[in-house]
Amino acid sequence: MREMLDHLADQILDLDAEELNELLPEMQHRMENCDNSQEWERSVITFFLINAVRFKCTLASKHARKNCPQVDEHPKLRLVK
């Protein structure tokens, strides 16, 4: 389950945040018209995923303003003789 969610998160992070923001009103409108269909369920999940990306961007901006150190994905290697 964890691997599947990590994979899903990686896919979502590859999406363009601006394009996601453009979809938000449409998903909100669809979500507000509840009919318990599979399409409605998808719109709810999509709405919250878009908001999660927006929240992530807000936090990243906040941390950047505080000059928080960036975490490197790979450790810095040095030659030891």
PDB file of N, CA and C in Angstrom:
ATOM      1  N   MET A   1       0.836  -1.189   0.000  1.00  0.00           N
ATOM      2  CA  MET A   1       0.000   0.000   0.000  1.00  0.00           C
ATOM      3  C   MET A   1       0.879   1.249   0.000  1.00  0.00           C
ATOM      4  N   ARG A   2       1.914   1.240   0.839  1.00  0.00           N
ATOM      5  CA  ARG A   2       2.795   2.413   0.943  1.00  0.00           C
ATOM      6  C   ARG A   2       3.455   2.720  -0.403  1.00  0.00           C
ATOM      7  N   GLU A   3       3.932   1.679  -1.082  1.00  0.00           N
ATOM      8  CA  GLU A   3       4.586   1.873  -2.373  1.00  0.00           C
ATOM      9  C   GLU A   3       3.613   2.442  -3.401  1.00  0.00           C
ATOM     10  N   MET A   4       2.383   1.960  -3.381  1.00  0.00           N
ATOM     11  CA  MET A   4       1.383   2.444  -4.320  1.00  0.00           C
ATOM     12  C   MET A   4       1.091   3.933  -4.068  1.00  0.00           C
ATOM     13  N   LEU A   5       0.971   4.323  -2.803  1.00  0.00           N
ATOM     14  CA  LEU A   5       0.701   5.727  -2.477  1.00  0.00           C
ATOM     15  C   LEU A   5       1.896   6.606  -2.829  1.00  0.00           C
ATOM     16  N   ASP A   6       3.110   6.116  -2.585  1.00  0.00           N
ATOM     17  CA  ASP A   6       4.304   6.882  -2.962  1.00  0.00           C
ATOM     18  C   ASP A   6       4.353   7.079  -4.472  1.00  0.00           C
ATOM     19  N   HIS A   7       4.024   6.043  -5.220  1.00  0.00           N
ATOM     20  CA  HIS A   7       4.000   6.129  -6.685  1.00  0.00           C
ATOM     21  C   HIS A   7       2.947   7.147  -7.137  1.00  0.00           C
ATOM     22  N   LEU A   8       1.782   7.101  -6.526  1.00  0.00           N
ATOM     23  CA  LEU A   8       0.721   8.046  -6.850  1.00  0.00           C
ATOM     24  C   LEU A   8       1.160   9.480  -6.535  1.00  0.00           C
ATOM     25  N   ALA A   9       1.812   9.670  -5.387  1.00  0.00           N
ATOM     26  CA  ALA A   9       2.302  11.001  -5.017  1.00  0.00           C
ATOM     27  C   ALA A   9       3.325  11.502  -6.034  1.00  0.00           C
ATOM     28  N   ASP A  10       4.229  10.625  -6.479  1.00  0.00           N
ATOM     29  CA  ASP A  10       5.215  11.024  -7.483  1.00  0.00           C
ATOM     30  C   ASP A  10       4.535  11.456  -8.778  1.00  0.00           C
ATOM     31  N   GLN A  11       3.508  10.733  -9.186  1.00  0.00           N
ATOM     32  CA  GLN A  11       2.787  11.090 -10.405  1.00  0.00           C
ATOM     33  C   GLN A  11       2.095  12.441 -10.258  1.00  0.00           C
ATOM     34  N   ILE A  12       1.501  12.681  -9.107  1.00  0.00           N
ATOM     35  CA  ILE A  12       0.793  13.946  -8.872  1.00  0.00           C
ATOM     36  C   ILE A  12       1.784  15.106  -8.837  1.00  0.00           C
ATOM     37  N   LEU A  13       2.950  14.887  -8.233  1.00  0.00           N
ATOM     38  CA  LEU A  13       3.955  15.949  -8.165  1.00  0.00           C
ATOM     39  C   LEU A  13       4.525  16.300  -9.535  1.00  0.00           C
ATOM     40  N   ASP A  14       4.411  15.391 -10.491  1.00  0.00           N
ATOM     41  CA  ASP A  14       4.877  15.669 -11.852  1.00  0.00           C
ATOM     42  C   ASP A  14       3.886  16.534 -12.638  1.00  0.00           C
ATOM     43  N   LEU A  15       2.686  16.712 -12.123  1.00  0.00           N
ATOM     44  CA  LEU A  15       1.673  17.513 -12.817  1.00  0.00           C
ATOM     45  C   LEU A  15       1.944  18.996 -12.625  1.00  0.00           C
ATOM     46  N   ASP A  16       1.467  19.791 -13.556  1.00  0.00           N
ATOM     47  CA  ASP A  16       1.635  21.239 -13.500  1.00  0.00           C
ATOM     48  C   ASP A  16       0.641  21.837 -12.507  1.00  0.00           C
ATOM     49  N   ALA A  17       1.154  22.507 -11.499  1.00  0.00           N
ATOM     50  CA  ALA A  17       0.309  23.077 -10.446  1.00  0.00           C
ATOM     51  C   ALA A  17      -0.667  24.108 -10.998  1.00  0.00           C
ATOM     52  N   GLU A  18      -0.252  24.889 -11.994  1.00  0.00           N
ATOM     53  CA  GLU A  18      -1.140  25.900 -12.580  1.00  0.00           C
ATOM     54  C   GLU A  18      -2.313  25.247 -13.307  1.00  0.00           C
ATOM     55  N   GLU A  19      -2.042  24.175 -14.027  1.00  0.00           N
ATOM     56  CA  GLU A  19      -3.130  23.472 -14.712  1.00  0.00           C
ATOM     57  C   GLU A  19      -4.096  22.863 -13.698  1.00  0.00           C
ATOM     58  N   LEU A  20      -3.554  22.354 -12.606  1.00  0.00           N
ATOM     59  CA  LEU A  20      -4.415  21.802 -11.559  1.00  0.00           C
ATOM     60  C   LEU A  20      -5.309  22.884 -10.981  1.00  0.00           C
ATOM     61  N   ASN A  21      -4.744  24.075 -10.744  1.00  0.00           N
ATOM     62  CA  ASN A  21      -5.539  25.183 -10.209  1.00  0.00           C
ATOM     63  C   ASN A  21      -6.684  25.556 -11.138  1.00  0.00           C
ATOM     64  N   GLU A  22      -6.464  25.442 -12.441  1.00  0.00           N
ATOM     65  CA  GLU A  22      -7.513  25.752 -13.405  1.00  0.00           C
ATOM     66  C   GLU A  22      -8.660  24.746 -13.335  1.00  0.00           C
ATOM     67  N   LEU A  23      -8.358  23.515 -12.925  1.00  0.00           N
ATOM     68  CA  LEU A  23      -9.391  22.480 -12.812  1.00  0.00           C
ATOM     69  C   LEU A  23     -10.201  22.579 -11.519  1.00  0.00           C
ATOM     70  N   LEU A  24      -9.669  23.282 -10.546  1.00  0.00           N
ATOM     71  CA  LEU A  24     -10.303  23.315  -9.229  1.00  0.00           C
ATOM     72  C   LEU A  24     -11.767  23.749  -9.249  1.00  0.00           C
ATOM     73  N   PRO A  25     -12.142  24.857  -9.907  1.00  0.00           N
ATOM     74  CA  PRO A  25     -13.558  25.256  -9.901  1.00  0.00           C
ATOM     75  C   PRO A  25     -14.477  24.186 -10.499  1.00  0.00           C
ATOM     76  N   GLU A  26     -14.007  23.549 -11.574  1.00  0.00           N
ATOM     77  CA  GLU A  26     -14.810  22.497 -12.203  1.00  0.00           C
ATOM     78  C   GLU A  26     -15.029  21.322 -11.240  1.00  0.00           C
ATOM     79  N   MET A  27     -13.963  20.920 -10.553  1.00  0.00           N
ATOM     80  CA  MET A  27     -14.080  19.803  -9.610  1.00  0.00           C
ATOM     81  C   MET A  27     -14.957  20.183  -8.416  1.00  0.00           C
ATOM     82  N   GLN A  28     -14.834  21.418  -7.967  1.00  0.00           N
ATOM     83  CA  GLN A  28     -15.655  21.873  -6.851  1.00  0.00           C
ATOM     84  C   GLN A  28     -17.128  21.876  -7.241  1.00  0.00           C
ATOM     85  N   HIS A  29     -17.422  22.363  -8.435  1.00  0.00           N
ATOM     86  CA  HIS A  29     -18.807  22.383  -8.903  1.00  0.00           C
ATOM     87  C   HIS A  29     -19.361  20.959  -8.990  1.00  0.00           C
ATOM     88  N   ARG A  30     -18.577  20.074  -9.559  1.00  0.00           N
ATOM     89  CA  ARG A  30     -19.007  18.675  -9.700  1.00  0.00           C
ATOM     90  C   ARG A  30     -19.191  18.029  -8.333  1.00  0.00           C
ATOM     91  N   MET A  31     -18.283  18.322  -7.415  1.00  0.00           N
ATOM     92  CA  MET A  31     -18.339  17.737  -6.078  1.00  0.00           C
ATOM     93  C   MET A  31     -19.584  18.211  -5.322  1.00  0.00           C
ATOM     94  N   GLU A  32     -19.956  19.459  -5.513  1.00  0.00           N
ATOM     95  CA  GLU A  32     -21.106  20.016  -4.802  1.00  0.00           C
ATOM     96  C   GLU A  32     -22.429  19.436  -5.280  1.00  0.00           C
ATOM     97  N   ASN A  33     -22.443  18.860  -6.472  1.00  0.00           N
ATOM     98  CA  ASN A  33     -23.652  18.239  -7.015  1.00  0.00           C
ATOM     99  C   ASN A  33     -23.600  16.734  -6.780  1.00  0.00           C
ATOM    100  N   CYS A  34     -23.765  16.356  -5.551  1.00  0.00           N
ATOM    101  CA  CYS A  34     -23.613  14.959  -5.132  1.00  0.00           C
ATOM    102  C   CYS A  34     -24.685  14.062  -5.739  1.00  0.00           C
ATOM    103  N   ASP A  35     -24.233  12.996  -6.399  1.00  0.00           N
ATOM    104  CA  ASP A  35     -25.161  11.972  -6.863  1.00  0.00           C
ATOM    105  C   ASP A  35     -24.628  10.563  -6.558  1.00  0.00           C
ATOM    106  N   ASN A  36     -23.542  10.510  -5.783  1.00  0.00           N
ATOM    107  CA  ASN A  36     -22.929   9.249  -5.351  1.00  0.00           C
ATOM    108  C   ASN A  36     -22.515   8.342  -6.507  1.00  0.00           C
ATOM    109  N   SER A  37     -22.240   8.929  -7.656  1.00  0.00           N
ATOM    110  CA  SER A  37     -21.748   8.146  -8.790  1.00  0.00           C
ATOM    111  C   SER A  37     -20.230   8.027  -8.689  1.00  0.00           C
ATOM    112  N   GLN A  38     -19.654   7.188  -9.518  1.00  0.00           N
ATOM    113  CA  GLN A  38     -18.208   7.032  -9.529  1.00  0.00           C
ATOM    114  C   GLN A  38     -17.539   8.329  -9.998  1.00  0.00           C
ATOM    115  N   GLU A  39     -18.180   9.014 -10.923  1.00  0.00           N
ATOM    116  CA  GLU A  39     -17.648  10.296 -11.390  1.00  0.00           C
ATOM    117  C   GLU A  39     -17.625  11.315 -10.245  1.00  0.00           C
ATOM    118  N   TRP A  40     -18.676  11.328  -9.441  1.00  0.00           N
ATOM    119  CA  TRP A  40     -18.730  12.237  -8.300  1.00  0.00           C
ATOM    120  C   TRP A  40     -17.618  11.889  -7.305  1.00  0.00           C
ATOM    121  N   GLU A  41     -17.422  10.598  -7.039  1.00  0.00           N
ATOM    122  CA  GLU A  41     -16.370  10.172  -6.113  1.00  0.00           C
ATOM    123  C   GLU A  41     -14.999  10.620  -6.617  1.00  0.00           C
ATOM    124  N   ARG A  42     -14.764  10.477  -7.914  1.00  0.00           N
ATOM    125  CA  ARG A  42     -13.490  10.922  -8.493  1.00  0.00           C
ATOM    126  C   ARG A  42     -13.317  12.421  -8.333  1.00  0.00           C
ATOM    127  N   SER A  43     -14.399  13.175  -8.525  1.00  0.00           N
ATOM    128  CA  SER A  43     -14.297  14.634  -8.398  1.00  0.00           C
ATOM    129  C   SER A  43     -13.933  15.034  -6.966  1.00  0.00           C
ATOM    130  N   VAL A  44     -14.449  14.310  -5.980  1.00  0.00           N
ATOM    131  CA  VAL A  44     -14.106  14.605  -4.580  1.00  0.00           C
ATOM    132  C   VAL A  44     -12.619  14.350  -4.348  1.00  0.00           C
ATOM    133  N   ILE A  45     -12.137  13.194  -4.792  1.00  0.00           N
ATOM    134  CA  ILE A  45     -10.725  12.855  -4.621  1.00  0.00           C
ATOM    135  C   ILE A  45      -9.847  13.855  -5.365  1.00  0.00           C
ATOM    136  N   THR A  46     -10.217  14.191  -6.589  1.00  0.00           N
ATOM    137  CA  THR A  46      -9.448  15.140  -7.389  1.00  0.00           C
ATOM    138  C   THR A  46      -9.410  16.504  -6.731  1.00  0.00           C
ATOM    139  N   PHE A  47     -10.545  16.956  -6.217  1.00  0.00           N
ATOM    140  CA  PHE A  47     -10.615  18.246  -5.533  1.00  0.00           C
ATOM    141  C   PHE A  47      -9.616  18.307  -4.384  1.00  0.00           C
ATOM    142  N   PHE A  48      -9.584  17.266  -3.568  1.00  0.00           N
ATOM    143  CA  PHE A  48      -8.687  17.275  -2.419  1.00  0.00           C
ATOM    144  C   PHE A  48      -7.231  17.061  -2.823  1.00  0.00           C
ATOM    145  N   LEU A  49      -6.973  16.338  -3.891  1.00  0.00           N
ATOM    146  CA  LEU A  49      -5.602  16.195  -4.378  1.00  0.00           C
ATOM    147  C   LEU A  49      -5.070  17.534  -4.882  1.00  0.00           C
ATOM    148  N   ILE A  50      -5.906  18.271  -5.606  1.00  0.00           N
ATOM    149  CA  ILE A  50      -5.494  19.594  -6.086  1.00  0.00           C
ATOM    150  C   ILE A  50      -5.202  20.506  -4.901  1.00  0.00           C
ATOM    151  N   ASN A  51      -6.055  20.466  -3.893  1.00  0.00           N
ATOM    152  CA  ASN A  51      -5.808  21.290  -2.713  1.00  0.00           C
ATOM    153  C   ASN A  51      -4.565  20.846  -1.959  1.00  0.00           C
ATOM    154  N   ALA A  52      -4.265  19.561  -1.982  1.00  0.00           N
ATOM    155  CA  ALA A  52      -3.036  19.070  -1.347  1.00  0.00           C
ATOM    156  C   ALA A  52      -1.805  19.633  -2.060  1.00  0.00           C
ATOM    157  N   VAL A  53      -1.842  19.678  -3.388  1.00  0.00           N
ATOM    158  CA  VAL A  53      -0.726  20.243  -4.149  1.00  0.00           C
ATOM    159  C   VAL A  53      -0.597  21.731  -3.852  1.00  0.00           C
ATOM    160  N   ARG A  54      -1.714  22.424  -3.780  1.00  0.00           N
ATOM    161  CA  ARG A  54      -1.689  23.859  -3.457  1.00  0.00           C
ATOM    162  C   ARG A  54      -1.106  24.092  -2.070  1.00  0.00           C
ATOM    163  N   PHE A  55      -1.494  23.256  -1.119  1.00  0.00           N
ATOM    164  CA  PHE A  55      -0.982  23.374   0.244  1.00  0.00           C
ATOM    165  C   PHE A  55       0.519  23.100   0.270  1.00  0.00           C
ATOM    166  N   LYS A  56       0.958  22.091  -0.485  1.00  0.00           N
ATOM    167  CA  LYS A  56       2.384  21.773  -0.565  1.00  0.00           C
ATOM    168  C   LYS A  56       3.157  22.956  -1.111  1.00  0.00           C
ATOM    169  N   CYS A  57       2.635  23.602  -2.151  1.00  0.00           N
ATOM    170  CA  CYS A  57       3.297  24.767  -2.744  1.00  0.00           C
ATOM    171  C   CYS A  57       3.369  25.928  -1.746  1.00  0.00           C
ATOM    172  N   THR A  58       2.304  26.119  -0.993  1.00  0.00           N
ATOM    173  CA  THR A  58       2.286  27.172   0.026  1.00  0.00           C
ATOM    174  C   THR A  58       3.335  26.913   1.093  1.00  0.00           C
ATOM    175  N   LEU A  59       3.410  25.670   1.565  1.00  0.00           N
ATOM    176  CA  LEU A  59       4.416  25.326   2.570  1.00  0.00           C
ATOM    177  C   LEU A  59       5.828  25.483   2.019  1.00  0.00           C
ATOM    178  N   ALA A  60       6.042  25.061   0.772  1.00  0.00           N
ATOM    179  CA  ALA A  60       7.369  25.180   0.167  1.00  0.00           C
ATOM    180  C   ALA A  60       7.779  26.647   0.071  1.00  0.00           C
ATOM    181  N   SER A  61       6.845  27.515  -0.309  1.00  0.00           N
ATOM    182  CA  SER A  61       7.140  28.948  -0.390  1.00  0.00           C
ATOM    183  C   SER A  61       7.465  29.513   0.983  1.00  0.00           C
ATOM    184  N   LYS A  62       6.701  29.095   1.965  1.00  0.00           N
ATOM    185  CA  LYS A  62       6.927  29.566   3.338  1.00  0.00           C
ATOM    186  C   LYS A  62       8.306  29.148   3.824  1.00  0.00           C
ATOM    187  N   HIS A  63       8.676  27.909   3.566  1.00  0.00           N
ATOM    188  CA  HIS A  63       9.982  27.418   3.994  1.00  0.00           C
ATOM    189  C   HIS A  63      11.106  28.098   3.226  1.00  0.00           C
ATOM    190  N   ALA A  64      10.875  28.396   1.951  1.00  0.00           N
ATOM    191  CA  ALA A  64      11.899  29.070   1.154  1.00  0.00           C
ATOM    192  C   ALA A  64      12.164  30.469   1.700  1.00  0.00           C
ATOM    193  N   ARG A  65      11.114  31.145   2.142  1.00  0.00           N
ATOM    194  CA  ARG A  65      11.285  32.488   2.714  1.00  0.00           C
ATOM    195  C   ARG A  65      12.051  32.438   4.025  1.00  0.00           C
ATOM    196  N   LYS A  66      11.962  31.324   4.742  1.00  0.00           N
ATOM    197  CA  LYS A  66      12.675  31.184   6.015  1.00  0.00           C
ATOM    198  C   LYS A  66      14.090  30.655   5.824  1.00  0.00           C
ATOM    199  N   ASN A  67      14.472  30.464   4.562  1.00  0.00           N
ATOM    200  CA  ASN A  67      15.792  29.935   4.239  1.00  0.00           C
ATOM    201  C   ASN A  67      16.043  28.575   4.865  1.00  0.00           C
ATOM    202  N   CYS A  68      15.030  27.741   4.849  1.00  0.00           N
ATOM    203  CA  CYS A  68      15.193  26.376   5.344  1.00  0.00           C
ATOM    204  C   CYS A  68      16.132  25.629   4.408  1.00  0.00           C
ATOM    205  N   PRO A  69      16.993  24.799   4.967  1.00  0.00           N
ATOM    206  CA  PRO A  69      17.924  24.057   4.097  1.00  0.00           C
ATOM    207  C   PRO A  69      17.178  23.084   3.195  1.00  0.00           C
ATOM    208  N   GLN A  70      17.693  22.929   1.988  1.00  0.00           N
ATOM    209  CA  GLN A  70      17.130  21.970   1.044  1.00  0.00           C
ATOM    210  C   GLN A  70      17.678  20.590   1.372  1.00  0.00           C
ATOM    211  N   VAL A  71      16.826  19.605   1.290  1.00  0.00           N
ATOM    212  CA  VAL A  71      17.241  18.235   1.526  1.00  0.00           C
ATOM    213  C   VAL A  71      17.657  17.636   0.189  1.00  0.00           C
ATOM    214  N   ASP A  72      18.881  17.142   0.138  1.00  0.00           N
ATOM    215  CA  ASP A  72      19.364  16.504  -1.078  1.00  0.00           C
ATOM    216  C   ASP A  72      18.847  15.082  -1.127  1.00  0.00           C
ATOM    217  N   GLU A  73      18.449  14.656  -2.326  1.00  0.00           N
ATOM    218  CA  GLU A  73      17.955  13.291  -2.500  1.00  0.00           C
ATOM    219  C   GLU A  73      19.092  12.291  -2.354  1.00  0.00           C
ATOM    220  N   HIS A  74      20.284  12.705  -2.793  1.00  0.00           N
ATOM    221  CA  HIS A  74      21.438  11.810  -2.737  1.00  0.00           C
ATOM    222  C   HIS A  74      22.490  12.428  -1.827  1.00  0.00           C
ATOM    223  N   PRO A  75      23.160  11.627  -1.041  1.00  0.00           N
ATOM    224  CA  PRO A  75      24.195  12.191  -0.171  1.00  0.00           C
ATOM    225  C   PRO A  75      25.352  12.739  -1.004  1.00  0.00           C
ATOM    226  N   LYS A  76      25.967  13.771  -0.499  1.00  0.00           N
ATOM    227  CA  LYS A  76      27.131  14.325  -1.181  1.00  0.00           C
ATOM    228  C   LYS A  76      28.299  13.379  -0.946  1.00  0.00           C
ATOM    229  N   LEU A  77      28.934  12.989  -2.029  1.00  0.00           N
ATOM    230  CA  LEU A  77      30.036  12.049  -1.944  1.00  0.00           C
ATOM    231  C   LEU A  77      31.344  12.807  -2.099  1.00  0.00           C
ATOM    232  N   ARG A  78      32.364  12.312  -1.419  1.00  0.00           N
ATOM    233  CA  ARG A  78      33.691  12.899  -1.579  1.00  0.00           C
ATOM    234  C   ARG A  78      34.689  11.765  -1.657  1.00  0.00           C
ATOM    235  N   LEU A  79      35.766  12.033  -2.327  1.00  0.00           N
ATOM    236  CA  LEU A  79      36.799  11.035  -2.528  1.00  0.00           C
ATOM    237  C   LEU A  79      37.653  10.954  -1.274  1.00  0.00           C
ATOM    238  N   VAL A  80      37.815   9.770  -0.735  1.00  0.00           N
ATOM    239  CA  VAL A  80      38.633   9.552   0.441  1.00  0.00           C
ATOM    240  C   VAL A  80      39.783   8.651   0.030  1.00  0.00           C
ATOM    241  N   LYS A  81      40.999   9.125   0.267  1.00  0.00           N
ATOM    242  CA  LYS A  81      42.178   8.321  -0.108  1.00  0.00           C
ATOM    243  C   LYS A  81      42.816   7.683   1.093  1.00  0.00           C
TER     244      LYS A  81
END
